[in-house]
PDB file of C-alpha atoms in Angstrom:
ATOM      1  CA  MET B   1       8.969   4.464  62.400  1.00 82.00           C
ATOM      2  CA  LYS B   2       8.191   7.211  64.847  1.00 90.00           C
ATOM      3  CA  SER B   3       6.142   9.042  62.209  1.00 92.00           C
ATOM      4  CA  ALA B   4       3.712   6.062  62.081  1.00 92.00           C
ATOM      5  CA  LYS B   5       3.238   6.328  65.846  1.00 94.00           C
ATOM      6  CA  VAL B   6       2.651  10.093  65.620  1.00 95.00           C
ATOM      7  CA  PHE B   7       0.211   9.602  62.699  1.00 95.00           C
ATOM      8  CA  LEU B   8      -1.684   6.943  64.668  1.00 94.00           C
ATOM      9  CA  TRP B   9      -1.948   9.275  67.693  1.00 96.00           C
ATOM     10  CA  ALA B  10      -3.050  12.088  65.427  1.00 95.00           C
ATOM     11  CA  MET B  11      -5.891   9.961  64.026  1.00 95.00           C
ATOM     12  CA  TYR B  12      -7.111   9.268  67.552  1.00 95.00           C
ATOM     13  CA  VAL B  13      -6.874  12.914  68.503  1.00 95.00           C
ATOM     14  CA  HIS B  14      -8.943  13.674  65.421  1.00 94.00           C
ATOM     15  CA  LEU B  15     -11.566  11.205  66.622  1.00 93.00           C
ATOM     16  CA  VAL B  16     -11.765  12.903  70.023  1.00 93.00           C
ATOM     17  CA  PHE B  17     -12.021  16.298  68.393  1.00 91.00           C
ATOM     18  CA  SER B  18     -14.721  14.984  66.052  1.00 89.00           C
ATOM     19  CA  ILE B  19     -16.804  13.960  69.032  1.00 88.00           C
ATOM     20  CA  ALA B  20     -15.935  16.773  71.454  1.00 87.00           C
ATOM     21  CA  VAL B  21     -16.245  19.769  69.159  1.00 86.00           C
ATOM     22  CA  PRO B  22     -19.875  19.287  68.013  1.00 83.00           C
ATOM     23  CA  VAL B  23     -20.895  18.528  71.579  1.00 83.00           C
ATOM     24  CA  GLY B  24     -19.006  21.599  72.824  1.00 82.00           C
ATOM     25  CA  ILE B  25     -20.612  23.782  70.214  1.00 79.00           C
ATOM     26  CA  VAL B  26     -24.105  22.570  71.075  1.00 78.00           C
ATOM     27  CA  LEU B  27     -23.508  22.976  74.825  1.00 80.00           C
ATOM     28  CA  SER B  28     -21.996  26.452  74.486  1.00 77.00           C
ATOM     29  CA  CYS B  29     -24.565  27.762  72.032  1.00 72.00           C
ATOM     30  CA  ILE B  30     -27.756  26.457  73.692  1.00 73.00           C
ATOM     31  CA  ASP B  31     -28.390  29.552  75.865  1.00 72.00           C
ATOM     32  CA  GLU B  32     -26.641  32.387  74.108  1.00 73.00           C
ATOM     33  CA  GLY B  33     -26.505  31.309  70.483  1.00 70.00           C
ATOM     34  CA  TRP B  34     -23.440  31.261  68.347  1.00 71.00           C
ATOM     35  CA  ASP B  35     -20.627  32.890  70.300  1.00 76.00           C
ATOM     36  CA  ALA B  36     -16.842  33.094  70.436  1.00 79.00           C
ATOM     37  CA  VAL B  37     -16.522  29.671  72.104  1.00 78.00           C
ATOM     38  CA  GLY B  38     -18.258  28.013  69.130  1.00 79.00           C
ATOM     39  CA  ILE B  39     -16.090  29.900  66.640  1.00 85.00           C
ATOM     40  CA  VAL B  40     -12.895  28.924  68.540  1.00 88.00           C
ATOM     41  CA  LEU B  41     -13.966  25.293  68.626  1.00 87.00           C
ATOM     42  CA  VAL B  42     -14.614  25.294  64.885  1.00 88.00           C
ATOM     43  CA  LEU B  43     -11.243  26.914  64.170  1.00 93.00           C
ATOM     44  CA  LEU B  44      -9.439  24.422  66.440  1.00 93.00           C
ATOM     45  CA  TYR B  45     -11.209  21.549  64.762  1.00 92.00           C
ATOM     46  CA  TRP B  46     -10.267  22.840  61.270  1.00 93.00           C
ATOM     47  CA  LEU B  47      -6.597  23.360  62.337  1.00 96.00           C
ATOM     48  CA  GLU B  48      -6.468  19.872  63.863  1.00 94.00           C
ATOM     49  CA  THR B  49      -8.015  18.368  60.720  1.00 94.00           C
ATOM     50  CA  VAL B  50      -5.409  20.011  58.509  1.00 96.00           C
ATOM     51  CA  ALA B  51      -2.581  18.991  60.919  1.00 96.00           C
ATOM     52  CA  VAL B  52      -3.634  15.349  60.803  1.00 96.00           C
ATOM     53  CA  GLN B  53      -3.477  15.399  57.003  1.00 96.00           C
ATOM     54  CA  ILE B  54      -0.027  17.016  57.063  1.00 97.00           C
ATOM     55  CA  ILE B  55       1.167  14.420  59.559  1.00 96.00           C
ATOM     56  CA  GLY B  56      -0.265  11.661  57.349  1.00 96.00           C
ATOM     57  CA  TRP B  57       1.590  12.868  54.260  1.00 97.00           C
ATOM     58  CA  VAL B  58       4.810  13.321  56.208  1.00 96.00           C
ATOM     59  CA  CYS B  59       4.452   9.722  57.464  1.00 96.00           C
ATOM     60  CA  ALA B  60       3.945   8.470  53.869  1.00 95.00           C
ATOM     61  CA  GLY B  61       7.004  10.438  52.732  1.00 95.00           C
ATOM     62  CA  LEU B  62       9.118   9.108  55.607  1.00 95.00           C
ATOM     63  CA  ALA B  63       8.045   5.612  54.706  1.00 94.00           C
ATOM     64  CA  VAL B  64       9.574   6.116  51.258  1.00 95.00           C
ATOM     65  CA  VAL B  65      12.805   7.409  52.912  1.00 95.00           C
ATOM     66  CA  THR B  66      12.826   4.395  55.228  1.00 94.00           C
ATOM     67  CA  TYR B  67      12.357   2.127  52.231  1.00 93.00           C
ATOM     68  CA  ARG B  68      15.201   3.756  50.334  1.00 93.00           C
ATOM     69  CA  LYS B  69      17.445   3.339  53.369  1.00 92.00           C
ATOM     70  CA  GLY B  70      16.594  -0.371  53.530  1.00 89.00           C
ATOM     71  CA  GLN B  71      15.362  -0.265  57.041  1.00 90.00           C
ATOM     72  CA  TRP B  72      12.723  -2.929  56.659  1.00 87.00           C
ATOM     73  CA  GLU B  73      12.276  -3.599  60.386  1.00 89.00           C
ATOM     74  CA  LYS B  74      11.288  -0.007  61.074  1.00 91.00           C
ATOM     75  CA  LEU B  75       9.066  -0.064  57.970  1.00 90.00           C
ATOM     76  CA  PHE B  76       7.446  -3.357  59.095  1.00 90.00           C
ATOM     77  CA  LEU B  77       6.800  -2.086  62.608  1.00 91.00           C
ATOM     78  CA  GLY B  78       5.406   1.236  61.355  1.00 91.00           C
ATOM     79  CA  TRP B  79       3.129  -0.453  58.833  1.00 91.00           C
ATOM     80  CA  LYS B  80       1.982  -3.065  61.313  1.00 90.00           C
ATOM     81  CA  ARG B  81       1.318  -0.318  63.951  1.00 90.00           C
ATOM     82  CA  LEU B  82      -0.721   1.780  61.500  1.00 91.00           C
ATOM     83  CA  LYS B  83      -2.833  -0.996  60.056  1.00 91.00           C
ATOM     84  CA  VAL B  84      -3.573  -3.048  63.162  1.00 91.00           C
ATOM     85  CA  ARG B  85      -3.805  -0.353  65.839  1.00 93.00           C
ATOM     86  CA  SER B  86      -5.961   1.912  63.690  1.00 93.00           C
ATOM     87  CA  ILE B  87      -8.780  -0.639  63.402  1.00 92.00           C
ATOM     88  CA  PRO B  88     -10.608   0.716  66.491  1.00 93.00           C
ATOM     89  CA  PHE B  89     -10.252   4.211  65.087  1.00 93.00           C
ATOM     90  CA  PHE B  90     -11.878   3.387  61.795  1.00 92.00           C
ATOM     91  CA  VAL B  91     -14.666   1.335  63.406  1.00 93.00           C
ATOM     92  CA  ILE B  92     -15.576   4.094  65.919  1.00 93.00           C
ATOM     93  CA  ASN B  93     -15.162   6.791  63.270  1.00 91.00           C
ATOM     94  CA  PHE B  94     -17.524   4.924  60.903  1.00 92.00           C
ATOM     95  CA  ILE B  95     -20.219   4.302  63.519  1.00 92.00           C
ATOM     96  CA  TYR B  96     -20.013   7.905  64.869  1.00 90.00           C
ATOM     97  CA  SER B  97     -20.049   9.360  61.356  1.00 87.00           C
ATOM     98  CA  VAL B  98     -23.103   7.367  60.323  1.00 89.00           C
ATOM     99  CA  LEU B  99     -24.997   8.452  63.410  1.00 89.00           C
ATOM    100  CA  VAL B 100     -24.024  12.119  63.161  1.00 85.00           C
ATOM    101  CA  TRP B 101     -24.615  12.456  59.473  1.00 82.00           C
ATOM    102  CA  PHE B 102     -27.929  10.637  59.734  1.00 84.00           C
ATOM    103  CA  ILE B 103     -29.018  13.183  62.336  1.00 83.00           C
ATOM    104  CA  LEU B 104     -27.594  16.169  60.421  1.00 78.00           C
ATOM    105  CA  VAL B 105     -29.083  15.188  57.077  1.00 79.00           C
ATOM    106  CA  GLY B 106     -32.431  14.317  58.696  1.00 79.00           C
ATOM    107  CA  GLY B 107     -32.438  17.520  60.778  1.00 77.00           C
ATOM    108  CA  SER B 108     -31.707  19.634  57.709  1.00 74.00           C
ATOM    109  CA  ARG B 109     -34.340  17.778  55.666  1.00 82.00           C
ATOM    110  CA  GLY B 110     -31.746  16.626  53.195  1.00 75.00           C
ATOM    111  CA  ILE B 111     -29.925  19.855  52.549  1.00 80.00           C
ATOM    112  CA  LEU B 112     -26.670  18.764  54.254  1.00 77.00           C
ATOM    113  CA  ILE B 113     -26.547  15.613  52.100  1.00 82.00           C
ATOM    114  CA  LEU B 114     -24.194  17.596  49.870  1.00 81.00           C
ATOM    115  CA  LEU B 115     -21.589  17.698  52.642  1.00 81.00           C
ATOM    116  CA  VAL B 116     -21.571  13.925  53.290  1.00 82.00           C
ATOM    117  CA  PRO B 117     -18.666  13.276  50.819  1.00 85.00           C
ATOM    118  CA  ILE B 118     -16.285  15.463  52.841  1.00 87.00           C
ATOM    119  CA  PRO B 119     -15.829  13.051  55.830  1.00 87.00           C
ATOM    120  CA  ILE B 120     -15.780  10.109  53.444  1.00 89.00           C
ATOM    121  CA  ILE B 121     -13.001  11.641  51.373  1.00 92.00           C
ATOM    122  CA  TYR B 122     -11.150  12.669  54.557  1.00 92.00           C
ATOM    123  CA  THR B 123     -11.279   9.091  55.983  1.00 92.00           C
ATOM    124  CA  CYS B 124     -10.307   7.549  52.647  1.00 92.00           C
ATOM    125  CA  THR B 125      -7.291   9.898  52.599  1.00 94.00           C
ATOM    126  CA  LEU B 126      -6.223   8.503  55.960  1.00 94.00           C
ATOM    127  CA  VAL B 127      -6.488   4.952  54.582  1.00 94.00           C
ATOM    128  CA  PHE B 128      -4.556   6.065  51.510  1.00 95.00           C
ATOM    129  CA  GLN B 129      -1.758   7.567  53.644  1.00 95.00           C
ATOM    130  CA  SER B 130      -1.350   4.513  55.805  1.00 93.00           C
ATOM    131  CA  GLY B 131      -1.538   2.428  52.634  1.00 93.00           C
ATOM    132  CA  CYS B 132       1.550   4.270  51.311  1.00 94.00           C
ATOM    133  CA  VAL B 133       3.483   2.806  54.224  1.00 93.00           C
ATOM    134  CA  GLY B 134       2.109  -0.639  53.337  1.00 92.00           C
ATOM    135  CA  ILE B 135       3.112  -0.200  49.695  1.00 94.00           C
ATOM    136  CA  CYS B 136       6.647   0.621  50.675  1.00 93.00           C
ATOM    137  CA  TYR B 137       6.810  -2.511  52.840  1.00 91.00           C
ATOM    138  CA  ILE B 138       5.312  -4.731  50.115  1.00 91.00           C
ATOM    139  CA  LYS B 139       7.729  -3.235  47.545  1.00 92.00           C
ATOM    140  CA  TYR B 140      10.597  -4.127  49.898  1.00 90.00           C
ATOM    141  CA  LEU B 141       9.267  -7.687  50.211  1.00 88.00           C
ATOM    142  CA  ARG B 142       8.894  -8.072  46.467  1.00 88.00           C
ATOM    143  CA  LYS B 143      12.392  -6.729  45.865  1.00 88.00           C
ATOM    144  CA  HIS B 144      14.161  -8.893  48.448  1.00 83.00           C
ATOM    145  CA  LEU B 145      12.303 -12.187  48.429  1.00 83.00           C
ATOM    146  CA  GLU B 146      12.743 -14.924  45.921  1.00 81.00           C
ATOM    147  CA  ASP B 147      10.264 -15.084  43.035  1.00 77.00           C
ATOM    148  CA  SER B 148       8.508 -18.153  44.450  1.00 77.00           C
ATOM    149  CA  VAL B 149       7.646 -16.523  47.759  1.00 82.00           C
ATOM    150  CA  ARG B 150       6.994 -12.864  46.796  1.00 85.00           C
ATOM    151  CA  PRO B 151       3.626 -11.331  47.666  1.00 87.00           C
ATOM    152  CA  SER B 152       1.314 -10.632  44.764  1.00 85.00           C
ATOM    153  CA  GLY B 153       1.314  -7.201  43.238  1.00 87.00           C
ATOM    154  CA  ILE B 154      -2.442  -6.946  43.959  1.00 92.00           C
ATOM    155  CA  HIS B 155      -1.452  -6.053  47.518  1.00 91.00           C
ATOM    156  CA  TYR B 156      -0.314  -2.624  46.287  1.00 92.00           C
ATOM    157  CA  VAL B 157      -3.905  -1.825  45.346  1.00 93.00           C
ATOM    158  CA  LEU B 158      -5.447  -3.505  48.402  1.00 93.00           C
ATOM    159  CA  GLN B 159      -3.385  -1.380  50.751  1.00 93.00           C
ATOM    160  CA  LEU B 160      -5.117   1.729  49.387  1.00 92.00           C
ATOM    161  CA  LEU B 161      -8.707   0.514  49.839  1.00 92.00           C
ATOM    162  CA  ALA B 162     -10.645   0.597  53.133  1.00 89.00           C
ATOM    163  CA  VAL B 163     -11.288  -2.812  54.644  1.00 90.00           C
ATOM    164  CA  ALA B 164      -9.306  -4.526  51.801  1.00 91.00           C
ATOM    165  CA  ASP B 165      -6.163  -3.088  53.394  1.00 91.00           C
ATOM    166  CA  LEU B 166      -6.872  -5.078  56.517  1.00 91.00           C
ATOM    167  CA  VAL B 167      -7.348  -8.297  54.559  1.00 92.00           C
ATOM    168  CA  SER B 168      -4.107  -7.656  52.691  1.00 92.00           C
ATOM    169  CA  THR B 169      -2.282  -6.888  55.923  1.00 91.00           C
ATOM    170  CA  ALA B 170      -3.561 -10.045  57.604  1.00 91.00           C
ATOM    171  CA  VAL B 171      -2.506 -12.188  54.651  1.00 91.00           C
ATOM    172  CA  ILE B 172       0.962 -10.651  54.549  1.00 90.00           C
ATOM    173  CA  LEU B 173       1.407 -10.900  58.269  1.00 88.00           C
ATOM    174  CA  LYS B 174       0.405 -14.557  58.250  1.00 88.00           C
ATOM    175  CA  LYS B 175       2.360 -15.535  55.190  1.00 85.00           C
ATOM    176  CA  TYR B 176       5.412 -13.256  55.640  1.00 79.00           C
ATOM    177  CA  GLY B 177       5.678 -12.900  59.391  1.00 71.00           C
ATOM    178  CA  LYS B 178       8.871 -11.505  60.856  1.00 61.00           C
ATOM    179  CA  GLU B 179      10.300 -14.924  61.697  1.00 51.00           C
ATOM    180  CA  ARG B 180       9.657 -16.344  58.264  1.00 54.00           C
ATOM    181  CA  LEU B 181      11.178 -13.295  56.582  1.00 55.00           C
ATOM    182  CA  LYS B 182      14.489 -13.748  58.365  1.00 55.00           C
ATOM    183  CA  ASN B 183      14.860 -17.081  56.664  1.00 52.00           C
ATOM    184  CA  SER B 184      13.688 -15.901  53.214  1.00 51.00           C
ATOM    185  CA  VAL B 185      15.439 -12.555  52.686  1.00 52.00           C
ATOM    186  CA  HIS B 186      18.520 -12.725  50.514  1.00 46.00           C
ATOM    187  CA  GLU B 187      21.875 -12.940  52.307  1.00 41.00           C
ATOM    188  CA  GLY B 188      23.109  -9.705  50.758  1.00 41.00           C
ATOM    189  CA  ASP B 189      20.519  -7.689  52.606  1.00 44.00           C
TER     190      ASP B 189
END
């Protein structure tokens, strides 16, 4: 799934923007105050943030299309790419967000605490979007594997929760790896 690759790259671009834009604003506004450079940086950041969300929803939609076409290998590779290769993104994003928001909330004497849910909701949305790809793959497994070897339905929920999605992914990859699936999938597929 090329859309999974694009979505993954978009998440990392978002991470770079999340670090570069605040630093750029501080550096450009130190001497002269709030100027056109700061405004442009904020607008670029906002546009990039919206673009990442759009790309994420497109990726989730294309996962459904891929599922309906029965292209399980593409779905598997896209899901695996999103879940495994996004781990560094979420770790760095978490550490950076905690540091920045600690400084912002402390510097504002608690006033900016009201804005803390915004990055949390944004990050959870990214997990949810990549989880939609996982749900499509799990649904494919549950549809095409015999009853005795199907993954549990709890994996649907786990794919949508931060950190639990990684546990679910690891379990499915270990139990239903690509080589094992070739032997288990019905002949009619």
